[in-house]
Amino acid sequence: MSRKVVGMTCGTMEASGTSGLRHVLNDAYVRAIKEAGGIPVVLPSLCTPSEETWRGYLDIIDGLLLTGGADIDPAYYGQAPHEKLGEVQPMRDATEIPLVRKAIERNLPIFGICRGIQVLNVALGGTLYQDLPSEFPSEIHHRQTDLGYTRSDFCHSITIEPGSRLASIVGCTEMQVNSLHHQAVRDVAPGLKVVARAPDGVIEGLESERHRFVLAVQFHPEETAAAHDPRSKRLFEAFLAAL
Ligand code: MN
């Protein structure tokens, strides 16, 4: 069987000096896809994406990995910006949100991570907490770097819905995860099901039961897969196996 191509969305960053805008992606995603046996391909954001862009991207990939990154413009879910809204990247939103809808229409396998669970939810009609600490005060700290943890340390547990795809992949209904987010899913989009929550109730996993493979998590398994965690690795292996 030929190796499968995984398209990975990425962020944009203003370079210093005169080089202009850059397309950026953490190596941990590239490594996790490669380790799971896939061929990682980066899908840059375009300032004027078109039907041709989205069709072209989807024609050359077997699965779509929605990676982490900046906040989504709340206009996409009908809200004004909260004062604690972080950086937004208009090109990325404009490229990625329609791409998700079109991938869903094609029943292309999708794995979303961090911003990826948020993009999936918004693309299908859901909303977000724009700033979790102020809009959903909790004992649980969801941005672990504020506490001095590294990106691959575990920070809080999640409870997983028995019988879900996520539970069958990781082989348990409770596990430890890292946490590197200040936004989170608020109202869940039609067609998506909550399959994991943090102890404070924050949504940490969504999936669709009507598609080949549509799974998204709020944590960052690409960081813990490389470091130490076999369950995180299995998430990437299960995604590749579905392509
Ligand atoms: Mn969390």
mmCIF file of C-alpha atoms and ligand atoms in Angstrom:
data_model
loop_
_atom_site.group_PDB
_atom_site.id
_atom_site.type_symbol
_atom_site.label_atom_id
_atom_site.label_comp_id
_atom_site.label_asym_id
_atom_site.label_seq_id
_atom_site.Cartn_x
_atom_site.Cartn_y
_atom_site.Cartn_z
ATOM 1 C CA MET A 1 0.000 0.000 0.000
ATOM 2 C CA SER A 2 1.365 3.415 -0.891
ATOM 3 C CA ARG A 3 2.061 5.882 1.879
ATOM 4 C CA LYS A 4 -0.698 8.382 2.575
ATOM 5 C CA VAL A 5 -0.369 12.133 2.184
ATOM 6 C CA VAL A 6 -1.471 14.272 5.132
ATOM 7 C CA GLY A 7 -2.155 17.935 4.422
ATOM 8 C CA MET A 8 -1.292 20.121 7.397
ATOM 9 C CA THR A 9 -2.644 23.648 7.851
ATOM 10 C CA CYS A 10 -0.187 26.210 9.176
ATOM 11 C CA GLY A 11 0.058 29.711 10.596
ATOM 12 C CA THR A 12 1.409 32.984 9.305
ATOM 13 C CA MET A 13 4.032 35.177 10.924
ATOM 14 C CA GLU A 14 5.354 38.618 10.082
ATOM 15 C CA ALA A 15 9.098 38.214 9.562
ATOM 16 C CA SER A 16 11.561 40.768 10.849
ATOM 17 C CA GLY A 17 13.299 42.915 8.256
ATOM 18 C CA THR A 18 12.036 42.993 4.713
ATOM 19 C CA SER A 19 11.144 39.365 4.024
ATOM 20 C CA GLY A 20 7.398 39.883 4.608
ATOM 21 C CA LEU A 21 4.982 37.201 5.692
ATOM 22 C CA ARG A 22 6.105 33.660 6.549
ATOM 23 C CA HIS A 23 4.197 30.382 6.771
ATOM 24 C CA VAL A 24 4.980 28.601 10.030
ATOM 25 C CA LEU A 25 4.349 25.168 11.544
ATOM 26 C CA ASN A 26 5.831 23.430 14.583
ATOM 27 C CA ASP A 27 8.103 20.536 13.681
ATOM 28 C CA ALA A 28 6.311 18.317 16.247
ATOM 29 C CA TYR A 29 3.337 17.927 13.832
ATOM 30 C CA VAL A 30 5.586 17.028 10.918
ATOM 31 C CA ARG A 31 7.439 14.500 13.045
ATOM 32 C CA ALA A 32 4.275 12.897 14.448
ATOM 33 C CA ILE A 33 2.810 12.351 10.952
ATOM 34 C CA LYS A 34 6.101 10.987 9.640
ATOM 35 C CA GLU A 35 6.498 8.659 12.651
ATOM 36 C CA ALA A 36 2.954 7.330 12.068
ATOM 37 C CA GLY A 37 3.913 6.443 8.486
ATOM 38 C CA GLY A 38 2.410 9.378 6.573
ATOM 39 C CA ILE A 39 3.858 11.877 4.128
ATOM 40 C CA PRO A 40 3.445 15.341 5.669
ATOM 41 C CA VAL A 41 2.605 18.188 3.272
ATOM 42 C CA VAL A 42 2.112 21.791 4.380
ATOM 43 C CA LEU A 43 -0.935 23.664 3.035
ATOM 44 C CA PRO A 44 -0.152 27.397 3.138
ATOM 45 C CA SER A 45 -2.817 30.010 3.818
ATOM 46 C CA LEU A 46 -3.596 32.232 0.830
ATOM 47 C CA CYS A 47 -4.688 35.868 0.928
ATOM 48 C CA THR A 48 -7.351 35.179 -1.707
ATOM 49 C CA PRO A 49 -8.216 31.482 -1.498
ATOM 50 C CA SER A 50 -10.609 30.273 -4.180
ATOM 51 C CA GLU A 51 -12.567 27.179 -5.158
ATOM 52 C CA GLU A 52 -9.490 26.190 -7.131
ATOM 53 C CA THR A 53 -7.319 26.433 -4.008
ATOM 54 C CA TRP A 54 -9.566 24.271 -1.880
ATOM 55 C CA ARG A 55 -10.219 21.702 -4.601
ATOM 56 C CA GLY A 56 -6.516 21.588 -5.451
ATOM 57 C CA TYR A 57 -5.511 21.038 -1.830
ATOM 58 C CA LEU A 58 -8.129 18.339 -1.241
ATOM 59 C CA ASP A 59 -7.281 16.547 -4.509
ATOM 60 C CA ILE A 60 -3.652 15.941 -3.463
ATOM 61 C CA ILE A 61 -4.164 14.793 0.133
ATOM 62 C CA ASP A 62 -5.608 11.673 1.763
ATOM 63 C CA GLY A 63 -6.296 13.298 5.134
ATOM 64 C CA LEU A 64 -6.360 16.747 6.730
ATOM 65 C CA LEU A 65 -4.517 17.631 9.939
ATOM 66 C CA LEU A 66 -5.794 20.867 11.513
ATOM 67 C CA THR A 67 -2.884 22.163 13.555
ATOM 68 C CA GLY A 68 -2.679 24.543 16.507
ATOM 69 C CA GLY A 69 -2.165 28.280 16.266
ATOM 70 C CA ALA A 70 -3.682 31.717 16.690
ATOM 71 C CA ASP A 71 -7.251 32.607 17.663
ATOM 72 C CA ILE A 72 -10.109 32.497 15.160
ATOM 73 C CA ASP A 73 -11.807 35.769 14.224
ATOM 74 C CA PRO A 74 -15.042 35.639 16.299
ATOM 75 C CA ALA A 75 -16.933 37.165 13.344
ATOM 76 C CA TYR A 76 -16.950 33.594 11.980
ATOM 77 C CA TYR A 77 -19.297 32.664 14.817
ATOM 78 C CA GLY A 78 -21.185 35.938 14.976
ATOM 79 C CA GLN A 79 -19.504 37.559 17.981
ATOM 80 C CA ALA A 80 -17.656 40.818 18.564
ATOM 81 C CA PRO A 81 -14.047 40.484 19.710
ATOM 82 C CA HIS A 82 -13.554 39.993 23.468
ATOM 83 C CA GLU A 83 -10.936 42.293 25.037
ATOM 84 C CA LYS A 84 -8.724 39.264 25.755
ATOM 85 C CA LEU A 85 -8.942 37.877 22.227
ATOM 86 C CA GLY A 86 -5.432 36.999 21.058
ATOM 87 C CA GLU A 87 -3.806 37.422 17.660
ATOM 88 C CA VAL A 88 -5.973 36.479 14.670
ATOM 89 C CA GLN A 89 -4.614 35.548 11.238
ATOM 90 C CA PRO A 90 -7.185 36.529 8.555
ATOM 91 C CA MET A 91 -5.516 34.588 5.720
ATOM 92 C CA ARG A 92 -5.463 31.421 7.780
ATOM 93 C CA ASP A 93 -9.124 31.690 8.803
ATOM 94 C CA ALA A 94 -10.201 32.470 5.233
ATOM 95 C CA THR A 95 -8.306 29.478 3.864
ATOM 96 C CA GLU A 96 -8.877 26.936 6.625
ATOM 97 C CA ILE A 97 -12.566 27.342 7.528
ATOM 98 C CA PRO A 98 -13.940 26.711 3.998
ATOM 99 C CA LEU A 99 -11.314 23.962 3.566
ATOM 100 C CA VAL A 100 -12.771 22.127 6.575
ATOM 101 C CA ARG A 101 -16.335 22.422 5.227
ATOM 102 C CA LYS A 102 -15.260 21.060 1.840
ATOM 103 C CA ALA A 103 -13.238 18.234 3.410
ATOM 104 C CA ILE A 104 -16.343 17.269 5.416
ATOM 105 C CA GLU A 105 -18.448 17.290 2.222
ATOM 106 C CA ARG A 106 -15.934 14.884 0.662
ATOM 107 C CA ASN A 107 -15.867 12.712 3.790
ATOM 108 C CA LEU A 108 -12.102 13.179 3.923
ATOM 109 C CA PRO A 109 -10.575 12.094 7.250
ATOM 110 C CA ILE A 110 -9.841 15.039 9.564
ATOM 111 C CA PHE A 111 -7.775 15.131 12.742
ATOM 112 C CA GLY A 112 -7.897 18.439 14.623
ATOM 113 C CA ILE A 113 -5.521 19.569 17.353
ATOM 114 C CA CYS A 114 -6.002 22.582 19.691
ATOM 115 C CA ARG A 115 -6.983 25.402 17.300
ATOM 116 C CA GLY A 116 -7.971 22.454 15.077
ATOM 117 C CA ILE A 117 -10.872 21.430 17.372
ATOM 118 C CA GLN A 118 -11.935 25.092 17.432
ATOM 119 C CA VAL A 119 -11.737 25.508 13.645
ATOM 120 C CA LEU A 120 -13.700 22.295 13.121
ATOM 121 C CA ASN A 121 -16.394 23.468 15.536
ATOM 122 C CA VAL A 122 -16.652 26.977 14.060
ATOM 123 C CA ALA A 123 -16.632 25.709 10.455
ATOM 124 C CA LEU A 124 -19.630 23.510 11.251
ATOM 125 C CA GLY A 125 -21.584 26.213 13.099
ATOM 126 C CA GLY A 126 -20.368 26.126 16.719
ATOM 127 C CA THR A 127 -18.979 28.878 18.966
ATOM 128 C CA LEU A 128 -15.931 29.361 21.217
ATOM 129 C CA TYR A 129 -14.943 30.830 24.540
ATOM 130 C CA GLN A 130 -12.743 33.661 23.314
ATOM 131 C CA ASP A 131 -10.811 33.756 26.570
ATOM 132 C CA LEU A 132 -11.291 30.823 28.915
ATOM 133 C CA PRO A 133 -9.741 32.335 32.098
ATOM 134 C CA SER A 134 -12.156 35.312 32.077
ATOM 135 C CA GLU A 135 -15.229 33.653 30.525
ATOM 136 C CA PHE A 136 -15.000 30.288 32.301
ATOM 137 C CA PRO A 137 -13.155 30.707 35.631
ATOM 138 C CA SER A 138 -11.859 27.356 36.890
ATOM 139 C CA GLU A 139 -9.424 25.662 39.253
ATOM 140 C CA ILE A 140 -7.816 23.996 36.238
ATOM 141 C CA HIS A 141 -5.101 25.931 34.479
ATOM 142 C CA HIS A 142 -5.440 25.277 30.739
ATOM 143 C CA ARG A 143 -2.328 27.173 29.673
ATOM 144 C CA GLN A 144 0.366 25.173 31.390
ATOM 145 C CA THR A 145 3.296 27.243 30.161
ATOM 146 C CA ASP A 146 2.073 29.963 32.594
ATOM 147 C CA LEU A 147 2.890 27.498 35.397
ATOM 148 C CA GLY A 148 6.369 26.714 34.120
ATOM 149 C CA TYR A 149 5.456 23.334 32.603
ATOM 150 C CA THR A 150 7.070 22.349 29.323
ATOM 151 C CA ARG A 151 4.840 21.639 26.313
ATOM 152 C CA SER A 152 5.147 17.878 26.739
ATOM 153 C CA ASP A 153 4.379 17.751 30.500
ATOM 154 C CA PHE A 154 0.960 16.464 31.529
ATOM 155 C CA CYS A 155 -1.186 19.144 33.172
ATOM 156 C CA HIS A 156 -4.737 17.859 33.719
ATOM 157 C CA SER A 157 -6.786 14.729 33.156
ATOM 158 C CA ILE A 158 -9.641 14.190 30.720
ATOM 159 C CA THR A 159 -12.644 11.892 30.992
ATOM 160 C CA ILE A 160 -13.472 10.127 27.732
ATOM 161 C CA GLU A 161 -16.916 8.948 26.597
ATOM 162 C CA PRO A 162 -17.053 5.125 26.710
ATOM 163 C CA GLY A 163 -17.690 3.654 23.267
ATOM 164 C CA SER A 164 -16.337 6.710 21.438
ATOM 165 C CA ARG A 165 -13.724 6.490 18.703
ATOM 166 C CA LEU A 166 -11.337 8.373 20.986
ATOM 167 C CA ALA A 167 -11.808 5.825 23.796
ATOM 168 C CA SER A 168 -11.218 2.927 21.432
ATOM 169 C CA ILE A 169 -8.019 4.509 20.073
ATOM 170 C CA VAL A 170 -6.425 5.330 23.423
ATOM 171 C CA GLY A 171 -7.850 2.244 25.137
ATOM 172 C CA CYS A 172 -9.117 3.993 28.270
ATOM 173 C CA THR A 173 -11.743 6.444 29.526
ATOM 174 C CA GLU A 174 -9.429 8.636 31.578
ATOM 175 C CA MET A 175 -5.998 9.915 30.665
ATOM 176 C CA GLN A 176 -3.533 12.687 31.382
ATOM 177 C CA VAL A 177 -2.989 15.392 28.767
ATOM 178 C CA ASN A 178 -1.062 18.593 28.265
ATOM 179 C CA SER A 179 -2.931 21.895 27.990
ATOM 180 C CA LEU A 180 -1.777 24.888 25.950
ATOM 181 C CA HIS A 181 -4.919 26.834 25.125
ATOM 182 C CA HIS A 182 -6.755 29.978 26.255
ATOM 183 C CA GLN A 183 -9.801 29.401 24.018
ATOM 184 C CA ALA A 184 -12.140 26.391 23.962
ATOM 185 C CA VAL A 185 -15.302 25.040 22.363
ATOM 186 C CA ARG A 186 -18.460 26.666 23.811
ATOM 187 C CA ASP A 187 -21.614 25.685 21.835
ATOM 188 C CA VAL A 188 -20.992 22.448 19.961
ATOM 189 C CA ALA A 189 -21.718 22.468 16.214
ATOM 190 C CA PRO A 190 -24.549 20.289 14.900
ATOM 191 C CA GLY A 191 -23.237 16.857 13.914
ATOM 192 C CA LEU A 192 -20.357 16.874 16.396
ATOM 193 C CA LYS A 193 -20.398 14.993 19.688
ATOM 194 C CA VAL A 194 -18.478 15.789 22.866
ATOM 195 C CA VAL A 195 -16.263 12.779 23.647
ATOM 196 C CA ALA A 196 -13.851 14.208 26.233
ATOM 197 C CA ARG A 197 -13.934 16.796 28.985
ATOM 198 C CA ALA A 198 -11.453 18.194 31.511
ATOM 199 C CA PRO A 199 -12.451 17.893 35.207
ATOM 200 C CA ASP A 200 -13.893 21.435 35.077
ATOM 201 C CA GLY A 201 -16.147 20.515 32.136
ATOM 202 C CA VAL A 202 -14.103 22.183 29.382
ATOM 203 C CA ILE A 203 -14.535 20.279 26.124
ATOM 204 C CA GLU A 204 -11.327 18.442 25.186
ATOM 205 C CA GLY A 205 -12.584 16.100 22.442
ATOM 206 C CA LEU A 206 -15.152 16.171 19.616
ATOM 207 C CA GLU A 207 -15.969 13.653 16.947
ATOM 208 C CA SER A 208 -18.502 12.958 14.205
ATOM 209 C CA GLU A 209 -20.150 9.569 14.074
ATOM 210 C CA ARG A 210 -21.332 10.104 10.496
ATOM 211 C CA HIS A 211 -17.961 10.414 8.794
ATOM 212 C CA ARG A 212 -15.043 8.101 8.069
ATOM 213 C CA PHE A 213 -12.805 9.839 10.594
ATOM 214 C CA VAL A 214 -13.511 13.227 12.115
ATOM 215 C CA LEU A 215 -11.817 13.543 15.492
ATOM 216 C CA ALA A 216 -10.466 16.603 17.256
ATOM 217 C CA VAL A 217 -8.790 17.193 20.601
ATOM 218 C CA GLN A 218 -8.021 20.310 22.604
ATOM 219 C CA PHE A 219 -4.684 18.978 23.882
ATOM 220 C CA HIS A 220 -1.444 18.549 21.923
ATOM 221 C CA PRO A 221 -0.664 14.846 21.325
ATOM 222 C CA GLU A 222 2.074 15.785 18.831
ATOM 223 C CA GLU A 223 4.131 17.104 21.774
ATOM 224 C CA THR A 224 3.604 14.126 24.093
ATOM 225 C CA ALA A 225 3.867 11.498 21.329
ATOM 226 C CA ALA A 226 7.521 12.293 20.759
ATOM 227 C CA ALA A 227 8.298 12.683 24.454
ATOM 228 C CA HIS A 228 6.811 9.706 26.201
ATOM 229 C CA ASP A 229 3.139 8.920 25.666
ATOM 230 C CA PRO A 230 2.059 5.815 23.691
ATOM 231 C CA ARG A 231 -1.608 6.918 23.701
ATOM 232 C CA SER A 232 -0.700 10.163 21.942
ATOM 233 C CA LYS A 233 1.195 8.157 19.325
ATOM 234 C CA ARG A 234 -1.821 5.906 18.799
ATOM 235 C CA LEU A 235 -3.953 8.923 17.864
ATOM 236 C CA PHE A 236 -1.699 9.636 14.875
ATOM 237 C CA GLU A 237 -1.499 5.940 13.972
ATOM 238 C CA ALA A 238 -5.306 5.628 14.045
ATOM 239 C CA PHE A 239 -5.643 8.725 11.834
ATOM 240 C CA LEU A 240 -3.174 7.281 9.297
ATOM 241 C CA ALA A 241 -4.939 3.912 9.433
ATOM 242 C CA ALA A 242 -8.228 5.640 8.484
ATOM 243 C CA LEU A 243 -6.801 7.156 5.272
HETATM 244 MN MN MN B 1 -7.061 21.854 28.626
#
